[in-house]
PDB file of C-alpha atoms in Angstrom:
ATOM      1  CA  MET A   1    -139.236   1.681-219.011  1.00  0.00           C
ATOM      2  CA  ARG A   2    -137.691  -1.189-217.276  1.00  0.00           C
ATOM      3  CA  ALA A   3    -134.360  -1.107-215.464  1.00  0.00           C
ATOM      4  CA  PRO A   4    -131.873  -3.678-216.789  1.00  0.00           C
ATOM      5  CA  GLY A   5    -131.543  -6.644-214.562  1.00  0.00           C
ATOM      6  CA  LEU A   6    -128.443  -8.857-213.707  1.00  0.00           C
ATOM      7  CA  ALA A   7    -127.770 -11.694-215.982  1.00  0.00           C
ATOM      8  CA  GLU A   8    -129.072 -15.115-215.189  1.00  0.00           C
ATOM      9  CA  GLY A   9    -126.920 -16.958-212.680  1.00  0.00           C
ATOM     10  CA  SER A  10    -124.800 -13.988-211.568  1.00  0.00           C
ATOM     11  CA  THR A  11    -127.049 -12.671-209.074  1.00  0.00           C
ATOM     12  CA  VAL A  12    -125.705 -12.248-205.434  1.00  0.00           C
ATOM     13  CA  THR A  13    -128.366 -13.587-202.834  1.00  0.00           C
ATOM     14  CA  GLY A  14    -126.250 -12.474-199.865  1.00  0.00           C
ATOM     15  CA  ASP A  15    -125.542 -16.110-198.657  1.00  0.00           C
ATOM     16  CA  GLY A  16    -122.418 -16.582-200.907  1.00  0.00           C
ATOM     17  CA  ALA A  17    -124.131 -18.573-203.642  1.00  0.00           C
ATOM     18  CA  ALA A  18    -122.580 -16.641-206.298  1.00  0.00           C
ATOM     19  CA  ARG A  19    -119.103 -17.781-205.042  1.00  0.00           C
ATOM     20  CA  GLY A  20    -120.089 -21.364-205.159  1.00  0.00           C
ATOM     21  CA  ARG A  21    -120.564 -21.916-201.393  1.00  0.00           C
ATOM     22  CA  SER A  22    -123.128 -20.770-198.768  1.00  0.00           C
ATOM     23  CA  SER A  23    -121.968 -18.970-195.777  1.00  0.00           C
ATOM     24  CA  THR A  24    -124.617 -20.226-193.300  1.00  0.00           C
ATOM     25  CA  TRP A  25    -124.912 -19.230-189.715  1.00  0.00           C
ATOM     26  CA  ARG A  26    -123.828 -22.714-188.616  1.00  0.00           C
ATOM     27  CA  ARG A  27    -120.544 -22.348-190.572  1.00  0.00           C
ATOM     28  CA  MET A  28    -119.635 -18.887-189.263  1.00  0.00           C
ATOM     29  CA  VAL A  29    -120.336 -20.023-185.579  1.00  0.00           C
ATOM     30  CA  ALA A  30    -118.228 -23.165-186.046  1.00  0.00           C
ATOM     31  CA  TYR A  31    -115.502 -20.869-187.506  1.00  0.00           C
ATOM     32  CA  ALA A  32    -115.679 -18.318-184.668  1.00  0.00           C
ATOM     33  CA  ALA A  33    -116.577 -20.616-181.716  1.00  0.00           C
ATOM     34  CA  PRO A  34    -113.088 -21.769-180.963  1.00  0.00           C
ATOM     35  CA  VAL A  35    -111.865 -18.233-181.199  1.00  0.00           C
ATOM     36  CA  VAL A  36    -114.421 -17.014-178.837  1.00  0.00           C
ATOM     37  CA  VAL A  37    -113.380 -19.838-176.382  1.00  0.00           C
ATOM     38  CA  ILE A  38    -109.762 -18.796-176.717  1.00  0.00           C
ATOM     39  CA  ALA A  39    -110.750 -15.184-176.093  1.00  0.00           C
ATOM     40  CA  LEU A  40    -112.808 -15.995-172.992  1.00  0.00           C
ATOM     41  CA  TYR A  41    -110.247 -18.250-171.611  1.00  0.00           C
ATOM     42  CA  GLY A  42    -107.552 -15.339-172.117  1.00  0.00           C
ATOM     43  CA  ALA A  43    -109.890 -12.770-170.754  1.00  0.00           C
ATOM     44  CA  LEU A  44    -110.424 -14.855-167.584  1.00  0.00           C
ATOM     45  CA  TRP A  45    -106.752 -15.562-167.234  1.00  0.00           C
ATOM     46  CA  ILE A  46    -105.898 -12.005-167.496  1.00  0.00           C
ATOM     47  CA  GLY A  47    -108.568 -11.091-165.139  1.00  0.00           C
ATOM     48  CA  LEU A  48    -107.510 -13.664-162.514  1.00  0.00           C
ATOM     49  CA  HIS A  49    -103.807 -12.575-162.789  1.00  0.00           C
ATOM     50  CA  ALA A  50    -104.480  -8.874-162.902  1.00  0.00           C
ATOM     51  CA  GLY A  51    -102.573  -6.717-160.440  1.00  0.00           C
ATOM     52  CA  GLY A  52    -102.780  -3.033-159.369  1.00  0.00           C
ATOM     53  CA  GLY A  53    -100.057  -0.400-159.417  1.00  0.00           C
ATOM     54  CA  ARG A  54     -97.163  -1.211-161.796  1.00  0.00           C
ATOM     55  CA  GLY A  55     -98.745  -4.581-162.577  1.00  0.00           C
ATOM     56  CA  SER A  56    -101.425  -2.615-164.580  1.00  0.00           C
ATOM     57  CA  THR A  57     -99.002  -1.934-167.458  1.00  0.00           C
ATOM     58  CA  HIS A  58     -98.407  -5.733-167.565  1.00  0.00           C
ATOM     59  CA  THR A  59    -102.194  -6.295-167.684  1.00  0.00           C
ATOM     60  CA  PHE A  60    -102.307  -3.855-170.538  1.00  0.00           C
ATOM     61  CA  PHE A  61     -99.781  -5.622-172.674  1.00  0.00           C
ATOM     62  CA  GLN A  62    -101.299  -8.994-171.934  1.00  0.00           C
ATOM     63  CA  SER A  63    -104.662  -7.490-173.230  1.00  0.00           C
ATOM     64  CA  LEU A  64    -102.908  -6.288-176.238  1.00  0.00           C
ATOM     65  CA  ALA A  65    -101.298  -9.788-176.850  1.00  0.00           C
ATOM     66  CA  LEU A  66    -104.618 -11.419-176.501  1.00  0.00           C
ATOM     67  CA  ALA A  67    -106.226  -8.917-178.926  1.00  0.00           C
ATOM     68  CA  GLU A  68    -103.469  -9.596-181.624  1.00  0.00           C
ATOM     69  CA  THR A  69    -103.990 -13.349-181.084  1.00  0.00           C
ATOM     70  CA  VAL A  70    -107.735 -13.149-181.456  1.00  0.00           C
ATOM     71  CA  VAL A  71    -107.480 -10.910-184.612  1.00  0.00           C
ATOM     72  CA  ALA A  72    -105.094 -13.378-186.159  1.00  0.00           C
ATOM     73  CA  LEU A  73    -107.234 -16.464-185.205  1.00  0.00           C
ATOM     74  CA  LEU A  74    -110.253 -14.663-186.851  1.00  0.00           C
ATOM     75  CA  LEU A  75    -108.068 -14.237-190.142  1.00  0.00           C
ATOM     76  CA  ARG A  76    -106.655 -17.574-190.290  1.00  0.00           C
ATOM     77  CA  ARG A  77    -108.664 -18.689-193.121  1.00  0.00           C
ATOM     78  CA  ARG A  78    -106.969 -16.736-195.713  1.00  0.00           C
ATOM     79  CA  LYS A  79    -103.315 -16.842-194.228  1.00  0.00           C
ATOM     80  CA  PRO A  80    -103.036 -19.765-191.840  1.00  0.00           C
ATOM     81  CA  VAL A  81     -99.297 -19.622-191.815  1.00  0.00           C
ATOM     82  CA  GLY A  82     -99.247 -15.762-191.224  1.00  0.00           C
ATOM     83  CA  ALA A  83    -101.618 -16.205-188.301  1.00  0.00           C
ATOM     84  CA  LEU A  84     -99.190 -18.774-186.844  1.00  0.00           C
ATOM     85  CA  ALA A  85     -96.311 -16.590-187.251  1.00  0.00           C
ATOM     86  CA  GLY A  86     -97.865 -13.600-185.661  1.00  0.00           C
ATOM     87  CA  ILE A  87     -99.156 -15.668-182.774  1.00  0.00           C
ATOM     88  CA  LEU A  88     -95.661 -17.237-182.296  1.00  0.00           C
ATOM     89  CA  ALA A  89     -93.959 -13.832-182.515  1.00  0.00           C
ATOM     90  CA  VAL A  90     -96.253 -12.499-179.682  1.00  0.00           C
ATOM     91  CA  TYR A  91     -95.689 -15.752-177.775  1.00  0.00           C
ATOM     92  CA  LEU A  92     -91.984 -15.247-177.880  1.00  0.00           C
ATOM     93  CA  VAL A  93     -92.057 -11.475-177.218  1.00  0.00           C
ATOM     94  CA  PHE A  94     -94.381 -11.349-174.395  1.00  0.00           C
ATOM     95  CA  ALA A  95     -93.458 -14.637-172.720  1.00  0.00           C
ATOM     96  CA  LEU A  96     -97.049 -15.441-171.798  1.00  0.00           C
ATOM     97  CA  ASP A  97     -97.120 -19.192-172.006  1.00  0.00           C
ATOM     98  CA  PRO A  98    -100.326 -19.994-170.294  1.00  0.00           C
ATOM     99  CA  LEU A  99    -102.121 -17.241-172.008  1.00  0.00           C
ATOM    100  CA  LEU A 100    -101.146 -17.893-175.656  1.00  0.00           C
ATOM    101  CA  LEU A 101    -100.424 -21.497-175.738  1.00  0.00           C
ATOM    102  CA  PRO A 102    -104.059 -22.659-176.584  1.00  0.00           C
ATOM    103  CA  ALA A 103    -104.107 -19.980-179.528  1.00  0.00           C
ATOM    104  CA  VAL A 104    -100.658 -21.288-180.831  1.00  0.00           C
ATOM    105  CA  LEU A 105    -101.950 -24.770-180.726  1.00  0.00           C
ATOM    106  CA  PHE A 106    -105.113 -23.805-182.596  1.00  0.00           C
ATOM    107  CA  ALA A 107    -103.277 -21.835-185.297  1.00  0.00           C
ATOM    108  CA  LEU A 108    -101.005 -24.829-185.962  1.00  0.00           C
ATOM    109  CA  LEU A 109    -104.098 -27.119-186.127  1.00  0.00           C
ATOM    110  CA  THR A 110    -105.294 -24.820-188.715  1.00  0.00           C
ATOM    111  CA  VAL A 111    -102.145 -24.862-190.835  1.00  0.00           C
ATOM    112  CA  ALA A 112    -102.123 -28.700-190.749  1.00  0.00           C
ATOM    113  CA  MET A 113    -105.761 -28.633-191.789  1.00  0.00           C
ATOM    114  CA  GLU A 114    -105.434 -26.145-194.497  1.00  0.00           C
ATOM    115  CA  ARG A 115    -101.972 -26.500-196.085  1.00  0.00           C
ATOM    116  CA  ASP A 116     -99.887 -29.176-197.630  1.00  0.00           C
ATOM    117  CA  LEU A 117     -97.747 -31.862-195.767  1.00  0.00           C
ATOM    118  CA  ARG A 118     -94.536 -29.815-196.334  1.00  0.00           C
ATOM    119  CA  THR A 119     -96.010 -26.663-194.877  1.00  0.00           C
ATOM    120  CA  ALA A 120     -97.509 -28.428-191.981  1.00  0.00           C
ATOM    121  CA  ALA A 121     -94.239 -30.086-191.205  1.00  0.00           C
ATOM    122  CA  LEU A 122     -92.330 -26.803-191.206  1.00  0.00           C
ATOM    123  CA  ALA A 123     -94.945 -24.930-189.222  1.00  0.00           C
ATOM    124  CA  ALA A 124     -94.824 -27.877-186.690  1.00  0.00           C
ATOM    125  CA  ALA A 125     -90.953 -27.768-186.625  1.00  0.00           C
ATOM    126  CA  ALA A 126     -90.955 -23.926-186.003  1.00  0.00           C
ATOM    127  CA  THR A 127     -93.717 -24.175-183.394  1.00  0.00           C
ATOM    128  CA  ALA A 128     -91.769 -27.060-181.465  1.00  0.00           C
ATOM    129  CA  ALA A 129     -88.605 -24.919-181.801  1.00  0.00           C
ATOM    130  CA  ALA A 130     -90.304 -21.718-180.295  1.00  0.00           C
ATOM    131  CA  ILE A 131     -92.196 -23.760-177.484  1.00  0.00           C
ATOM    132  CA  GLY A 132     -88.954 -25.637-176.573  1.00  0.00           C
ATOM    133  CA  ALA A 133     -86.651 -22.585-176.677  1.00  0.00           C
ATOM    134  CA  TRP A 134     -88.952 -20.138-174.897  1.00  0.00           C
ATOM    135  CA  PRO A 135     -87.945 -20.918-171.369  1.00  0.00           C
ATOM    136  CA  PHE A 136     -84.279 -20.693-172.086  1.00  0.00           C
ATOM    137  CA  ILE A 137     -84.700 -17.496-174.033  1.00  0.00           C
ATOM    138  CA  ASP A 138     -86.635 -15.899-170.986  1.00  0.00           C
ATOM    139  CA  GLY A 139     -83.755 -17.398-168.635  1.00  0.00           C
ATOM    140  CA  ARG A 140     -86.049 -19.911-166.749  1.00  0.00           C
ATOM    141  CA  THR A 141     -85.028 -23.251-165.612  1.00  0.00           C
ATOM    142  CA  VAL A 142     -87.624 -25.848-166.344  1.00  0.00           C
ATOM    143  CA  SER A 143     -87.948 -29.509-166.375  1.00  0.00           C
ATOM    144  CA  PHE A 144     -87.718 -31.136-169.670  1.00  0.00           C
ATOM    145  CA  GLY A 145     -90.102 -33.910-168.788  1.00  0.00           C
ATOM    146  CA  GLY A 146     -92.545 -31.879-166.802  1.00  0.00           C
ATOM    147  CA  TYR A 147     -92.742 -28.659-168.891  1.00  0.00           C
ATOM    148  CA  ILE A 148     -91.312 -28.951-172.283  1.00  0.00           C
ATOM    149  CA  LEU A 149     -92.263 -32.549-173.213  1.00  0.00           C
ATOM    150  CA  PRO A 150     -95.925 -32.014-172.618  1.00  0.00           C
ATOM    151  CA  ARG A 151     -96.124 -28.956-174.738  1.00  0.00           C
ATOM    152  CA  LEU A 152     -94.054 -30.732-177.514  1.00  0.00           C
ATOM    153  CA  ALA A 153     -96.667 -33.611-177.263  1.00  0.00           C
ATOM    154  CA  ALA A 154     -99.384 -31.079-177.682  1.00  0.00           C
ATOM    155  CA  VAL A 155     -97.817 -29.772-180.796  1.00  0.00           C
ATOM    156  CA  GLY A 156     -97.506 -33.302-182.225  1.00  0.00           C
ATOM    157  CA  ILE A 157    -101.232 -33.892-181.367  1.00  0.00           C
ATOM    158  CA  ALA A 158    -102.316 -30.663-182.971  1.00  0.00           C
ATOM    159  CA  VAL A 159    -100.567 -31.584-186.174  1.00  0.00           C
ATOM    160  CA  ALA A 160    -101.864 -35.062-186.336  1.00  0.00           C
ATOM    161  CA  VAL A 161    -105.370 -34.088-185.565  1.00  0.00           C
ATOM    162  CA  GLY A 162    -105.221 -31.201-188.314  1.00  0.00           C
ATOM    163  CA  MET A 163    -103.697 -33.675-190.868  1.00  0.00           C
ATOM    164  CA  TYR A 164    -106.495 -36.304-190.079  1.00  0.00           C
ATOM    165  CA  LEU A 165    -109.279 -33.574-190.516  1.00  0.00           C
ATOM    166  CA  GLN A 166    -107.578 -32.722-193.812  1.00  0.00           C
ATOM    167  CA  ALA A 167    -107.442 -36.258-195.094  1.00  0.00           C
ATOM    168  CA  ARG A 168    -111.111 -37.029-193.941  1.00  0.00           C
ATOM    169  CA  ARG A 169    -112.214 -33.861-195.655  1.00  0.00           C
ATOM    170  CA  HIS A 170    -110.297 -34.856-198.997  1.00  0.00           C
ATOM    171  CA  HIS A 171    -111.437 -38.377-198.836  1.00  0.00           C
ATOM    172  CA  ARG A 172    -115.222 -37.091-198.471  1.00  0.00           C
ATOM    173  CA  ALA A 173    -114.749 -34.860-201.405  1.00  0.00           C
ATOM    174  CA  VAL A 174    -113.295 -37.664-203.541  1.00  0.00           C
ATOM    175  CA  ASP A 175    -116.126 -39.954-202.542  1.00  0.00           C
ATOM    176  CA  LEU A 176    -118.704 -37.356-203.429  1.00  0.00           C
ATOM    177  CA  ALA A 177    -116.812 -36.759-206.784  1.00  0.00           C
ATOM    178  CA  LEU A 178    -116.807 -40.480-207.649  1.00  0.00           C
ATOM    179  CA  SER A 179    -120.331 -41.299-206.527  1.00  0.00           C
ATOM    180  CA  PRO A 180    -122.646 -42.297-209.325  1.00  0.00           C
ATOM    181  CA  ALA A 181    -125.434 -39.824-210.251  1.00  0.00           C
ATOM    182  CA  PRO A 182    -128.811 -40.596-208.854  1.00  0.00           C
ATOM    183  CA  ALA A 183    -130.943 -42.740-210.972  1.00  0.00           C
ATOM    184  CA  ALA A 184    -133.844 -40.903-212.979  1.00  0.00           C
ATOM    185  CA  TRP A 185    -137.342 -41.622-211.711  1.00  0.00           C
ATOM    186  CA  PRO A 186    -139.217 -44.182-213.631  1.00  0.00           C
ATOM    187  CA  THR A 187    -141.932 -42.789-215.675  1.00  0.00           C
TER     188      THR A 187
END
């Protein structure tokens, strides 16, 4: 007696073909590589600024902030706005600007790439407000031109690059859909 097989076209090959897209190693590496770079930068920053004694508790919280950021960035495909919100919350609570600013900008870039114009604009405004208000919440005195303005420019650049990549991807999909079918081979 033969065991019944799966119906034609519904087999799962393990590479995502049943979902309509293939998950190749190249895509997975391209998805995870920026997160790995941010994690390595964060670990290096924590290692270079670590202190002994009472400062080791601070190092522990820096590591927790970095771990939350890395997890949020790895889950950014499903909920990019949620990942950005989580990273911004950690950014404001732990006051770790040099450690978390690259992750904030990358999460904002992802929101601008994946979501519509309105959502990207709201995310950019919230990020700009958080980055602009952070030094004043912490009670620091900083220069607007030397500290806040470059960070706000980086927010604008992240949104512009994300929207450009989204438009480029959309334009390529439209071109592919409108391209004529290949001609049949002459017989």
